[in-house]
Short mmCIF file of C-alpha atoms in Angstrom, two decimals:
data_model
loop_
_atom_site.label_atom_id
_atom_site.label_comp_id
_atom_site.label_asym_id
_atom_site.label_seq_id
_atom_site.Cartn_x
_atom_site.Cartn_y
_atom_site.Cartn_z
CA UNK Y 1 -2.17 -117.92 -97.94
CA UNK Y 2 -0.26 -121.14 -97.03
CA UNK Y 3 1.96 -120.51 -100.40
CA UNK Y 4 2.79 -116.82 -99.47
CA UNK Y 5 3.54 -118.36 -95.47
CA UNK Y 6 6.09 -121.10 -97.05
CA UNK Y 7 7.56 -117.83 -98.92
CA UNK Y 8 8.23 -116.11 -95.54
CA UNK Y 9 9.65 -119.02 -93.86
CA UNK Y 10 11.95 -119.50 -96.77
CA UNK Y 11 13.38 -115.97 -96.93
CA UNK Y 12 13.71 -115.78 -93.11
CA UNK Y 13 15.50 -119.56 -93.60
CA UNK Y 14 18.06 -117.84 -96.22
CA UNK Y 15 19.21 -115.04 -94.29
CA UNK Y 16 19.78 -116.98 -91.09
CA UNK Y 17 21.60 -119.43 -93.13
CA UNK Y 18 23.74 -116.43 -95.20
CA UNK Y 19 24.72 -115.10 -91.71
CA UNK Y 20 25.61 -118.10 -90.02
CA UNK Y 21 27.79 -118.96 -93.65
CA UNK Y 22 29.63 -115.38 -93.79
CA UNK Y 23 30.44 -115.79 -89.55
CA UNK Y 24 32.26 -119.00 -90.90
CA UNK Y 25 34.25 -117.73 -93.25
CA UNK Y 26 37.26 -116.92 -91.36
CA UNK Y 27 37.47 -113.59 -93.20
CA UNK Y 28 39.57 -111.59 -90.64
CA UNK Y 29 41.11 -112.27 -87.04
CA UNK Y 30 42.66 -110.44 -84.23
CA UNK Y 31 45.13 -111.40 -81.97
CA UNK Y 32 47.06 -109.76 -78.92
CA UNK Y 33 49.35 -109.48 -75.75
CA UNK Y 34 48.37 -107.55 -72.47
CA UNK Y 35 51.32 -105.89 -70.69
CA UNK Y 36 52.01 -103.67 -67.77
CA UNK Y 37 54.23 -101.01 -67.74
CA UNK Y 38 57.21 -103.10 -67.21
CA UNK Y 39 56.39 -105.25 -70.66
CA UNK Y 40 54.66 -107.89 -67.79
CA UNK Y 41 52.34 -110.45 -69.17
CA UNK Y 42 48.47 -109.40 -67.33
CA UNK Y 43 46.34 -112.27 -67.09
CA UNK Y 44 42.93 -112.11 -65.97
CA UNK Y 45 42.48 -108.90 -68.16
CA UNK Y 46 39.16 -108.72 -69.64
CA UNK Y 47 39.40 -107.70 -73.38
CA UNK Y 48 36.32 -106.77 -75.35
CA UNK Y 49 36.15 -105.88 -78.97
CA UNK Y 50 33.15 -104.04 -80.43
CA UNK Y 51 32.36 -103.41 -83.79
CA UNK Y 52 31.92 -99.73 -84.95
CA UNK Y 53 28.24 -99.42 -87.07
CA UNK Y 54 26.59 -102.53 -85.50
CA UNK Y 55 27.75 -103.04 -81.93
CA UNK Y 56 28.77 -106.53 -82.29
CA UNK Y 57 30.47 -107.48 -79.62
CA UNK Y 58 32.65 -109.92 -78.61
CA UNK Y 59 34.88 -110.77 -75.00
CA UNK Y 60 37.47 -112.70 -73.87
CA UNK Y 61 39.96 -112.86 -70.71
CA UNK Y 62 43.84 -112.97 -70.99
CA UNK Y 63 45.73 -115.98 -70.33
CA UNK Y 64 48.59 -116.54 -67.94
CA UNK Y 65 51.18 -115.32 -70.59
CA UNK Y 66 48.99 -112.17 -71.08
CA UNK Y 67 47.79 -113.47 -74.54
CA UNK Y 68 44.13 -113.24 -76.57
CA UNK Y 69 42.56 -113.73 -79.50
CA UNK Y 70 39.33 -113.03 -81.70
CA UNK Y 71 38.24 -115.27 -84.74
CA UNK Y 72 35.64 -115.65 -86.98
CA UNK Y 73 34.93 -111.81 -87.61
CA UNK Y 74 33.61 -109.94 -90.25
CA UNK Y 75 36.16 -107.45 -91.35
CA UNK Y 76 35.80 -103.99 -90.33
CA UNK Y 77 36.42 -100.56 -88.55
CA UNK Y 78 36.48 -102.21 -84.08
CA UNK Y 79 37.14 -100.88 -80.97
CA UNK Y 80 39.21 -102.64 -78.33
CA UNK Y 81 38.85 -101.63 -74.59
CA UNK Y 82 40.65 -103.61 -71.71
CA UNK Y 83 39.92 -103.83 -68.20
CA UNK Y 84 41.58 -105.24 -65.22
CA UNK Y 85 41.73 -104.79 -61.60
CA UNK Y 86 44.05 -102.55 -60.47
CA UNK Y 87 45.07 -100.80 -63.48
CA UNK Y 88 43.41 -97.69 -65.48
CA UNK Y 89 40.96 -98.85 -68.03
CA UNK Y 90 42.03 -99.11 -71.83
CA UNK Y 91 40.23 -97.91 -74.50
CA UNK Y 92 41.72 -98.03 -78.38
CA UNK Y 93 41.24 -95.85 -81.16
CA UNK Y 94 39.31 -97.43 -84.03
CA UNK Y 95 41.38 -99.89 -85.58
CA UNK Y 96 40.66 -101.52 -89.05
CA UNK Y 97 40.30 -106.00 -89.20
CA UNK Y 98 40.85 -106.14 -93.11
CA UNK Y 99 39.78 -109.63 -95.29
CA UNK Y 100 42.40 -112.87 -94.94
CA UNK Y 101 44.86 -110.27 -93.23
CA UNK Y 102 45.90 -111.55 -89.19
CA UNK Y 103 46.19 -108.16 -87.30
CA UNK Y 104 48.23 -108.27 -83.98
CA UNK Y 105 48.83 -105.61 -81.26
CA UNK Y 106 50.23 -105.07 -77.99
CA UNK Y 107 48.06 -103.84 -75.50
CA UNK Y 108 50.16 -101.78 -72.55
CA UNK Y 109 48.06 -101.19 -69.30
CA UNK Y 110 49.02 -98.72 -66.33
CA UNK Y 111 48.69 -99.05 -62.54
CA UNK Y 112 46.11 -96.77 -61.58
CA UNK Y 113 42.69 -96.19 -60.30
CA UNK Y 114 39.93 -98.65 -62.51
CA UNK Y 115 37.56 -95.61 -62.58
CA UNK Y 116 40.15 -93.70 -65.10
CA UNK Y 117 39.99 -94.59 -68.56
CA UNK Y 118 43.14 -93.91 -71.25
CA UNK Y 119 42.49 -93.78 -74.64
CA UNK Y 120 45.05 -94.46 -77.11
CA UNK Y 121 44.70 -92.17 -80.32
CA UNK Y 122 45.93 -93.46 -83.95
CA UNK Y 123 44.95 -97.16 -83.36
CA UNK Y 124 47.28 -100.10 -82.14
CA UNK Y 125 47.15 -101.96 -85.51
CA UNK Y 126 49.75 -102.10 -88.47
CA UNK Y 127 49.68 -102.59 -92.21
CA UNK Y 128 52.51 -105.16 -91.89
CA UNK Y 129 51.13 -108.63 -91.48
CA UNK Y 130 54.11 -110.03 -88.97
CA UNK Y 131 51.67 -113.15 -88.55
CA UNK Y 132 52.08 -115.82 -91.77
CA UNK Y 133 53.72 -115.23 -94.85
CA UNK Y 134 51.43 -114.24 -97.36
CA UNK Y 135 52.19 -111.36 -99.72
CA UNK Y 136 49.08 -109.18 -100.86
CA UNK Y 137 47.17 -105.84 -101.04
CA UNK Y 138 44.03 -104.68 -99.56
CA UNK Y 139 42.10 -102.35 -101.08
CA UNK Y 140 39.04 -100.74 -98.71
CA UNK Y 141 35.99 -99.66 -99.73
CA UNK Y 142 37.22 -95.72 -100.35
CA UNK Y 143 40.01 -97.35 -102.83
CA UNK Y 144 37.19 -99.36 -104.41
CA UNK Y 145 35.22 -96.90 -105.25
CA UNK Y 146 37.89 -94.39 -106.01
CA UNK Y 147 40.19 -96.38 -108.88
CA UNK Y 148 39.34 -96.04 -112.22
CA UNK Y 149 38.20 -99.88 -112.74
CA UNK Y 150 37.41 -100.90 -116.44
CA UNK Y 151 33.76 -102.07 -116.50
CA UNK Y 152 34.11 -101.06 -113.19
CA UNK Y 153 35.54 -104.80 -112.84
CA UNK Y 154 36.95 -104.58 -109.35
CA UNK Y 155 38.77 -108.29 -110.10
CA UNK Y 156 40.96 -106.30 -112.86
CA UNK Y 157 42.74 -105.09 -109.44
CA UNK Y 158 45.03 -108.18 -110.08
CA UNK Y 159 46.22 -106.38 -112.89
CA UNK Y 160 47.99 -103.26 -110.68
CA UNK Y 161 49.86 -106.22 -108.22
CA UNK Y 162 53.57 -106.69 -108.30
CA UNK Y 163 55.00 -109.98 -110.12
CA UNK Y 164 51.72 -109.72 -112.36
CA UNK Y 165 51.81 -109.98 -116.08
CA UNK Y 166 49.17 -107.71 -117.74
CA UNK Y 167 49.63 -107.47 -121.69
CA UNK Y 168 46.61 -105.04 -122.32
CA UNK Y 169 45.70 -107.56 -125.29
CA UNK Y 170 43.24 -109.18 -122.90
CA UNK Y 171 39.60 -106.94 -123.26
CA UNK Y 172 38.74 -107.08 -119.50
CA UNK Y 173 35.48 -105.31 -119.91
CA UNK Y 174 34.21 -108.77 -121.92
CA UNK Y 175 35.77 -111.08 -119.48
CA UNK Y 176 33.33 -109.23 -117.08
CA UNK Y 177 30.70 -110.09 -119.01
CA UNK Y 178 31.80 -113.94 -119.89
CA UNK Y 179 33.32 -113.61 -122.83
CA UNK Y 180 36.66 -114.95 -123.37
CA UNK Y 181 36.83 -114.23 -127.36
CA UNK Y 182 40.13 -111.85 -126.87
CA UNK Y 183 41.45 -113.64 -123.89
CA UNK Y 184 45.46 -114.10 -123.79
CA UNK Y 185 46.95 -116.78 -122.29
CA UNK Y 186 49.74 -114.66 -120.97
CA UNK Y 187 47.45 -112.80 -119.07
CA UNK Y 188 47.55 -112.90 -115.47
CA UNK Y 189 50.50 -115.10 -115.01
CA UNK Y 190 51.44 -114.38 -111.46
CA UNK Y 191 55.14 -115.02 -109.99
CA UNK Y 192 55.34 -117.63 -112.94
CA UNK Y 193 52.46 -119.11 -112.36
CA UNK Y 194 49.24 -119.14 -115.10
CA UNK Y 195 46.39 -116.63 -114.84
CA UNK Y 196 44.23 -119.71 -115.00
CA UNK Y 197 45.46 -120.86 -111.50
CA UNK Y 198 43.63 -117.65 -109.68
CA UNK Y 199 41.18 -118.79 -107.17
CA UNK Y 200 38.44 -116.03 -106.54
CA UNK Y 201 36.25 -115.95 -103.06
CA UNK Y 202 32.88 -114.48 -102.31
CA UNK Y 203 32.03 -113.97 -98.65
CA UNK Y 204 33.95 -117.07 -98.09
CA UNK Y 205 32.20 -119.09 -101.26
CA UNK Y 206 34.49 -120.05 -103.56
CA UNK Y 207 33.68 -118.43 -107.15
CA UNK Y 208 36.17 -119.25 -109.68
CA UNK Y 209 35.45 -119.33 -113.33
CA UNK Y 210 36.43 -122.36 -114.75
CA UNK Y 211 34.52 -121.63 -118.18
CA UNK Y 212 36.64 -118.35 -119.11
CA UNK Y 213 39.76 -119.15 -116.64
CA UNK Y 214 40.70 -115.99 -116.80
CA UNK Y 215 42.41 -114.08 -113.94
CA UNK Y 216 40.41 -111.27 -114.19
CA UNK Y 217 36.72 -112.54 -114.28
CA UNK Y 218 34.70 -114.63 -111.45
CA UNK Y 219 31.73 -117.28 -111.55
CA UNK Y 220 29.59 -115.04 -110.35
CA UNK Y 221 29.45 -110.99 -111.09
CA UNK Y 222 29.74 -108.76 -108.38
CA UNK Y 223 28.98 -105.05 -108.45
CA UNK Y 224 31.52 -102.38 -107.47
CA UNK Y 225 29.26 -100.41 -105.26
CA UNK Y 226 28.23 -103.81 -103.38
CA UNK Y 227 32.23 -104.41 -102.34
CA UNK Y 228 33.04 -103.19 -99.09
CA UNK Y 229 37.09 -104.60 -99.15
CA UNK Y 230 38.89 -107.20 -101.04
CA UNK Y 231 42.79 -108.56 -100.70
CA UNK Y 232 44.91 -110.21 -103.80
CA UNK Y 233 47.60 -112.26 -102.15
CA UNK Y 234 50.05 -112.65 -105.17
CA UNK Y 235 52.13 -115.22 -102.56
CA UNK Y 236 49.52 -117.47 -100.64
CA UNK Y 237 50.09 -119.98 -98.06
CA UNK Y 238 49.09 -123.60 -97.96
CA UNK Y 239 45.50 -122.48 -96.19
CA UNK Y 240 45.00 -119.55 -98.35
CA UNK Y 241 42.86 -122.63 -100.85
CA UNK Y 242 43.60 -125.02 -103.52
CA UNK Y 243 45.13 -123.01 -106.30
CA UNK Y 244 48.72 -122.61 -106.80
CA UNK Y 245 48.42 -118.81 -107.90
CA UNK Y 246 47.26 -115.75 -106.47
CA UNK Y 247 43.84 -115.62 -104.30
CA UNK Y 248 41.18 -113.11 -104.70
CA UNK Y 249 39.32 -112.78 -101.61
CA UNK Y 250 36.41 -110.48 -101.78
CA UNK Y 251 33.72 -109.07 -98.78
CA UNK Y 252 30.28 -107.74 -99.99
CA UNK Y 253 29.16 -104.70 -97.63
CA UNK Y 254 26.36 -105.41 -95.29
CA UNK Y 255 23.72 -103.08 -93.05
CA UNK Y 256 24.44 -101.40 -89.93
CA UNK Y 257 22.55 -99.50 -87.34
CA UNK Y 258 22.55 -96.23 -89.92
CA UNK Y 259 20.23 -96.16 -93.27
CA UNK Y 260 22.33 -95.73 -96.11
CA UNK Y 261 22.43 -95.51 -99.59
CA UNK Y 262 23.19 -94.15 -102.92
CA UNK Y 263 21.66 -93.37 -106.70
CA UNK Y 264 24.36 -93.52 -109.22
CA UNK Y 265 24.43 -93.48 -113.51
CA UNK Y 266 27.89 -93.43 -115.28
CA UNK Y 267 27.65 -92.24 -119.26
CA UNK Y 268 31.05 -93.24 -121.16
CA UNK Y 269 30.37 -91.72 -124.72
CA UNK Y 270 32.42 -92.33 -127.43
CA UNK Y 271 33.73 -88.98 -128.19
CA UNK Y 272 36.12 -89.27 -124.91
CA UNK Y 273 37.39 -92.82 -125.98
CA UNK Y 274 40.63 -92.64 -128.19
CA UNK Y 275 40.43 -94.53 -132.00
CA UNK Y 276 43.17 -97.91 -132.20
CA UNK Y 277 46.34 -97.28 -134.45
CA UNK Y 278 45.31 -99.89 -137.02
CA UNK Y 279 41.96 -97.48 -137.66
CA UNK Y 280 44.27 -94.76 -137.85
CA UNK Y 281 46.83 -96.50 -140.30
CA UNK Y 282 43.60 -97.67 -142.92
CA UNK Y 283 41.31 -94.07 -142.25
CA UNK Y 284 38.95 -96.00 -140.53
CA UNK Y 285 36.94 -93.77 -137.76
CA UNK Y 286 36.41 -95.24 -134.13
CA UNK Y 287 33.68 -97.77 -133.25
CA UNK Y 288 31.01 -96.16 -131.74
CA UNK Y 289 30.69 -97.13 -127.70
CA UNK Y 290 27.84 -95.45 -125.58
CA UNK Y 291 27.88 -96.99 -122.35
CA UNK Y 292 25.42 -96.40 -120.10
CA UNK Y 293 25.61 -97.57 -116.16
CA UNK Y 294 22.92 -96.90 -113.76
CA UNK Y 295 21.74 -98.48 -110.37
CA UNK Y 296 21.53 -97.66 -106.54
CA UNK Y 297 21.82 -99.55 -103.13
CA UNK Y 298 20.58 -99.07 -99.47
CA UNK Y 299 21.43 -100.61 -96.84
CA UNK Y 300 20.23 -99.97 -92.96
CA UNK Y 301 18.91 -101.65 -89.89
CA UNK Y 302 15.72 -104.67 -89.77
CA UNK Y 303 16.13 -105.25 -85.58
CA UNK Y 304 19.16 -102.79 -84.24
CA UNK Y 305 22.05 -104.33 -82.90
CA UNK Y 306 20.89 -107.46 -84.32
CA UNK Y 307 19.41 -107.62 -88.03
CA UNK Y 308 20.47 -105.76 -90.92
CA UNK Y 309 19.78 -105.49 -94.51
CA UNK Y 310 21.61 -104.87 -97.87
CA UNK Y 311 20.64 -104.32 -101.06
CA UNK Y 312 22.12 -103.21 -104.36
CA UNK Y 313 20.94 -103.20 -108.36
CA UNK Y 314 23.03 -102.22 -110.93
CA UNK Y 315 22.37 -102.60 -115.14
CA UNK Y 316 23.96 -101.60 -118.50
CA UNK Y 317 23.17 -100.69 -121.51
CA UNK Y 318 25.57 -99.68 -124.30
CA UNK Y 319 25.65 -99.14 -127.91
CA UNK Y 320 28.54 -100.46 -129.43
CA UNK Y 321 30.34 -101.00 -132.79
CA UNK Y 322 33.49 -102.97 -133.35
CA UNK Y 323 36.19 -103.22 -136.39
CA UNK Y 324 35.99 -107.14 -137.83
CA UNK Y 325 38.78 -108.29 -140.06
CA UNK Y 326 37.50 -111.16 -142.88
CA UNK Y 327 39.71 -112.37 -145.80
CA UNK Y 328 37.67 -111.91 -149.24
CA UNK Y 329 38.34 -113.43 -152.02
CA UNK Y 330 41.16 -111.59 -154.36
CA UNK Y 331 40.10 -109.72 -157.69
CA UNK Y 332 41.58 -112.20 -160.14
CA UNK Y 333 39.58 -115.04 -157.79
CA UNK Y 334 36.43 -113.31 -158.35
CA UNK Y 335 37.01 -113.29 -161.73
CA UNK Y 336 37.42 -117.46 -161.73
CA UNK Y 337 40.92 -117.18 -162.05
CA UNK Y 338 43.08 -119.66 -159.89
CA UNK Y 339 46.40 -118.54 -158.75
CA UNK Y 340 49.35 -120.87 -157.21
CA UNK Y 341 52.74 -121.18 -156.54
CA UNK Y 342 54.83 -123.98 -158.37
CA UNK Y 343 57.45 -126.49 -156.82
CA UNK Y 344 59.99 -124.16 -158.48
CA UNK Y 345 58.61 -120.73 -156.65
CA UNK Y 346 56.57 -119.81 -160.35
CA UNK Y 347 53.36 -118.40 -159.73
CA UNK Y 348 50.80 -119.67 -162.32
CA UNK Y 349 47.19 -119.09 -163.48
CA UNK Y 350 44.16 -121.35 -164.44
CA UNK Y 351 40.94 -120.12 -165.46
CA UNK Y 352 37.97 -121.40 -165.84
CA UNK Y 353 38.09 -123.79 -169.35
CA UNK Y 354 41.57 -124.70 -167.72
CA UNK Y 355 39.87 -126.16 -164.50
CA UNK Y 356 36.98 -127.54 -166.58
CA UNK Y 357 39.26 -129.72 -169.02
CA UNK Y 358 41.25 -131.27 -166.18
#
């Protein structure tokens, strides 16, 4: 009994302490002016941002330059209303807070009566980041699960970024799996700098893999279907972490106020897979590779409004052969029969009796 209370109290410890760790993170912010009509600065206006799926919500007043600001927030799909004495009551369309990406916007308030509300379709927000000087894409949760991702590595994202060298000698589906047998150096290099230089985040945990230091492959193994968003700045700034390349920063989904979930098996036989043009050149056929991916996730509410839960399980199998190239030993060698080049570019033989009277 006491051993299956101390297993409570330590689950209940480790999801307390994951949430307080991923509210730290600094993963997305939002920042703001409140004008009038006449581009005004509105202080005193109270702005409140709620989160769309799990009602967090968060509020904070204007300053005397008309100015606010959210931090420390979970990206996501929010809602910003405004309110203020004396003006009509704003009310935002969603608008998206995406990872290590400062949004900005300019809310515009008109005189009118406080019990009218206008809604602004389409958002405030932008794509442009106008805040710092980073350089990156985002790629949301429909893009995750929509590109065709080797392995269904979401890392080998890097790969599609501008300034990045990708040779395609580099066998990204083994890099997912640790394995850095057919790693090439070249791969990776962003704006000039070496793959190896790529720092990869979890939920605001660093996760770099120092063992393979490859571009493409993290510390610890994420699934695709557990990704809600991700960013790859290929130009970082001096708080965007302690690598001089590009930064990987990646947000695991979590459980909202709906239940949720999915069953899912991918089957990549090898009939659909194309044979390499060394097989070709020496008749060989293609390796065989049956690859077999299966799991599901769910994901819904513990305590609405408050608690959530996420879960997702995801496993292999595959059946795989692979071409090996071994030097053998030449005919005449086989036959004990020793063949060099002289000083003078001769070639020459010994045989056996030869070798065995020197």
């Amino acid at each position: 009994m006491n051993h299956k209370l101390s297993t409570l109290i330590l689950l209940i410890f480790l999801t307390l302490s994951a949430g307080s760790a991923y509210s730290q993170s600094s993963l997305a912010s939002l920042s703001g002016t409140v004008v009038d009509e006449n581009s005004a600065a509105v202080s005193g206006a109270t702005v409140t941002l709620e989160q769309i799926g799990t009602n967090f919500v968060r509020t904070v007043v204007s300053d005397s330059e008309g100015g606010f600001g959210f931090y420390q927030l979970p990206s996501g799909d929010f809602r910003v209303v405004v309110d203020r004495q004396g003006f009509t009551k704003f009310q935002g369309d969603t608008i998206s807070l995406l990872v290590a990406t400062p949004t900005s916007i300019t809310v515009r308030l008109s005189a009118g009566n406080v019990a009218e509300t206008v809604t602004v379709e389409g958002g405030e927000g932008g794509l442009v980041n106008q805040t710092d000087a980073s350089v990156g894409t985002t790629f949301t949760e429909r893009e995750v699960n929509g590109l065709p991702f080797l392995a269904r590595n979401p890392l080998a994202a890097l790969s599609l970024q501008p300034g990045v060298v990708y040779t395609g000698e580099s066998n990204l589906d083994e890099l997912f799996q640790g394995s850095n047998r057919n790693l090439d150096d070249r791969e990776g290099v962003v704006n000039g700098i070496r793959g190896n230089q790529t720092s990869v985040v979890i939920d605001g945990a660093v996760a770099n893999d120092f063992e393979t230091q490859s571009a493409f492959s993290a510390a610890l193994p994420v699934t695709l279907d557990s990704i809600r968003e991700f960013r790859v700045l290929t130009i970082g700034t001096a708080a965007d972490g302690f690598a001089s390349g590009a930064q990987a920063y990646l947000v695991t989904k979590s459980g909202s106020n709906d239940l949720r979930g999915n069953l899912r098996y991918y089957f990549r036989p090898t009939g659909t897979s194309a044979n390499s043009f060394f097989n070709n050149a020496a008749g060989l056929e293609k390796p065989r590779l049956d690859r077999n991916i299966f799991g599901g996730s769910l994901g819904g509410p513990v305590w609405k409004n408050r608690l959530f839960f996420f879960g997702d399980y995801e496993a292999r199998r595959d059946e795989s052969e692979s071409t090996e190239t071994r030097i053998v030993p030449s005919s005449t060698l086989r036959q004990g029969i020793l063949r060099y080049v002289t000083v003078n570019g001769d070639i020459r033989s010994i045989n056996n009796a030869q070798l065995t009277s020197l």
